[in-house]
Coordinates of C-alpha atoms in Angstrom, one line a residue:
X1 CA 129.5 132.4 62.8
X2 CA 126.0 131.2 63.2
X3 CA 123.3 133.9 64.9
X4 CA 122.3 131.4 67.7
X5 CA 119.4 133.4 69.1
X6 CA 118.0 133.5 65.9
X7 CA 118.6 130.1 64.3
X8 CA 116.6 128.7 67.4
X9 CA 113.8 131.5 67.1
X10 CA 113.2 130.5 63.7
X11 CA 113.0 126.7 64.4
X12 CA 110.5 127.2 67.0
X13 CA 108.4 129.1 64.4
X14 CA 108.9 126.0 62.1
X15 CA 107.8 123.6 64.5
X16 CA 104.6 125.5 65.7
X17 CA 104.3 126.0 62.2
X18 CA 104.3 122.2 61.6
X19 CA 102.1 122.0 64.8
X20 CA 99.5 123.9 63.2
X21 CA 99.7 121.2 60.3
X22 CA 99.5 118.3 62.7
X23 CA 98.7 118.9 65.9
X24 CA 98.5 115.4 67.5
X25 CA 102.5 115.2 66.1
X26 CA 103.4 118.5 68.3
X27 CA 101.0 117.3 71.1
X28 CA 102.9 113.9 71.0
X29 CA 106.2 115.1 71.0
X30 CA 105.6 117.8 73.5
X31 CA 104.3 114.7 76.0
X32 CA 107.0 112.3 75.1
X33 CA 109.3 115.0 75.7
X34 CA 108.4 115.8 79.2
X35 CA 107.2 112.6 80.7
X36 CA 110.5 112.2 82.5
X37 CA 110.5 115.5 84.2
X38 CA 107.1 114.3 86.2
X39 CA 109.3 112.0 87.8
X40 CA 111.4 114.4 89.9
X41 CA 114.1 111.9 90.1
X42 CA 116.4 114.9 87.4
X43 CA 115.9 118.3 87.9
X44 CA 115.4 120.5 84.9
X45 CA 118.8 121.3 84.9
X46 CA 120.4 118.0 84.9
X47 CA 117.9 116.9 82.1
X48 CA 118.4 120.0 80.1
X49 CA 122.6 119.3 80.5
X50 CA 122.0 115.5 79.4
X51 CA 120.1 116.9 76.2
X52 CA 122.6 119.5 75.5
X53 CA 125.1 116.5 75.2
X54 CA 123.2 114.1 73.4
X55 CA 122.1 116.6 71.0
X56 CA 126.0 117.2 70.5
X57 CA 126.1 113.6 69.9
X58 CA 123.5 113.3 67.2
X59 CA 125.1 116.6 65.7
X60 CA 121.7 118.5 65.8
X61 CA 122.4 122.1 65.3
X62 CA 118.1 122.4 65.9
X63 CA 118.6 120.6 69.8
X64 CA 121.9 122.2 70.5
X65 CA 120.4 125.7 70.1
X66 CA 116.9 124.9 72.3
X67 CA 119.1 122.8 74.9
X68 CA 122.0 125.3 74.8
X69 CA 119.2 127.9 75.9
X70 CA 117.2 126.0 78.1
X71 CA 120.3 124.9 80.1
X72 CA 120.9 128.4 80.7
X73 CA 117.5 129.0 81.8
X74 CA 117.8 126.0 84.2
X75 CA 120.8 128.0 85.9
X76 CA 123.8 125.8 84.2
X77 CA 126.7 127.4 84.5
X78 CA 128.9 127.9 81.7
X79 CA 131.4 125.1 83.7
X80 CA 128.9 122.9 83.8
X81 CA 127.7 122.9 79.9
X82 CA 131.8 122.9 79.2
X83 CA 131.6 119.5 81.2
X84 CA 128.4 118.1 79.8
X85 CA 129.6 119.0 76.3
X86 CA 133.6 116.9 77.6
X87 CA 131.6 113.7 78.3
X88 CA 129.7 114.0 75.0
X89 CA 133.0 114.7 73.0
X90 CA 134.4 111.5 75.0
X91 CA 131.3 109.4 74.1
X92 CA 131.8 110.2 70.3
X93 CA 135.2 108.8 70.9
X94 CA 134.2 105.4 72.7
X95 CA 132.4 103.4 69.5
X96 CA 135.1 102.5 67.6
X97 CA 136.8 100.3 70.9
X98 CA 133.4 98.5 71.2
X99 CA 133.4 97.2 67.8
X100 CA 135.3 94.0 67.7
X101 CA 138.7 94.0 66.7
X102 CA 138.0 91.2 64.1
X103 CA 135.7 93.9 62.4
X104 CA 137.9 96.2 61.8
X105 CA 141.6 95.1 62.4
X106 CA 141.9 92.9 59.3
X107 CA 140.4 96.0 57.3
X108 CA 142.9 98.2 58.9
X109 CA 145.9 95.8 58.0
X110 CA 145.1 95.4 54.5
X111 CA 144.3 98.8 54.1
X112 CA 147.9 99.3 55.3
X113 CA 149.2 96.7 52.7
X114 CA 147.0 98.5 50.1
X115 CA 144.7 95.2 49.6
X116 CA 141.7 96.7 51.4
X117 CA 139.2 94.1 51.1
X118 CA 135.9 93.5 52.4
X119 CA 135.0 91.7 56.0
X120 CA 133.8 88.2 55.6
X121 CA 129.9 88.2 56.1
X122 CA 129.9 85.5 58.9
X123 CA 132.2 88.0 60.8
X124 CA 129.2 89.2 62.7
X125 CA 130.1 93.2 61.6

C-alpha cells in the first residue's frame, strides 16, 4: 500500500519545483484555484469534499492525496469523506445511461450475436 503522507509531500516538492521553472504557471494555477473560496458562498470544507470527489472521478492519485489532507484539515469527518467519496463512486456509474441507447444498444446486440460492428456515423455517437 501506497505511503500517502509521502506521495503528497513529494508532489508538492515537484510542483514548487515546477513553480521555480515557471512561476506565472504556479501563480496561475494557485489563483484559479482559489477564486471560488473569495466567494464565501462554500466553506473550505465543503469545497475541499467536492475536490476530494472529483479528484476520485478523474482518478488523480496527485488530487486525492492533497484533497484527502486538506479535507481533514477543514474538519471533515471521516463520514463525511465516506459520503463525498459514495456520490463520486455513483457519478462514475451515471454515463453510460446518458449515452443514447441507439449508441450503444445495437453494439451491444451484435456483440451478443458475435457480429460486433461499428455504429453508423450519422448515429450522432
Amino acid at each position: 500500500m501506497q505511503d500517502w503522507d509521502q506521495y503528497r509531500k513529494q508532489l508538492m516538492g515537484r510542483v514548487m519545483e515546477l513553480g521555480t521553472l515557471s512561476p506565472d504557471t504556479l501563480k496561475g494555477y494557485q489563483q484559479l484555484s482559489s477564486a471560488g473560496s473569495k466567494s464565501g458562498v462554500l466553506d473550505g470544507k465543503t469545497r475541499e469534499l467536492i475536490s476530494l470527489a472529483v479528484a476520485v472521478t478523474t482518478r488523480c492519485d496527485g488530487c486525492i492525496a492533497v484533497h484527502a489532507d486538506a479535507a481533514l484539515k477543514q474538519g471533515a469527518s471521516r463520514a463525511e469523506i465516506a459520503d463525498a467519496l459514495g456520490v463520486a463512486v455513483a457519478m462514475n456509474a451515471g454515463p453510460p445511461w446518458s449515452i443514447p441507447p441507439g449508441c450503444w444498444m445495437p453494439s451491444i446486440v451484435e456483440a451478443v450475436r458475435g457480429r460486433l460492428r461499428p455504429a453508423p456515423e450519422e448515429s450522432g455517437c
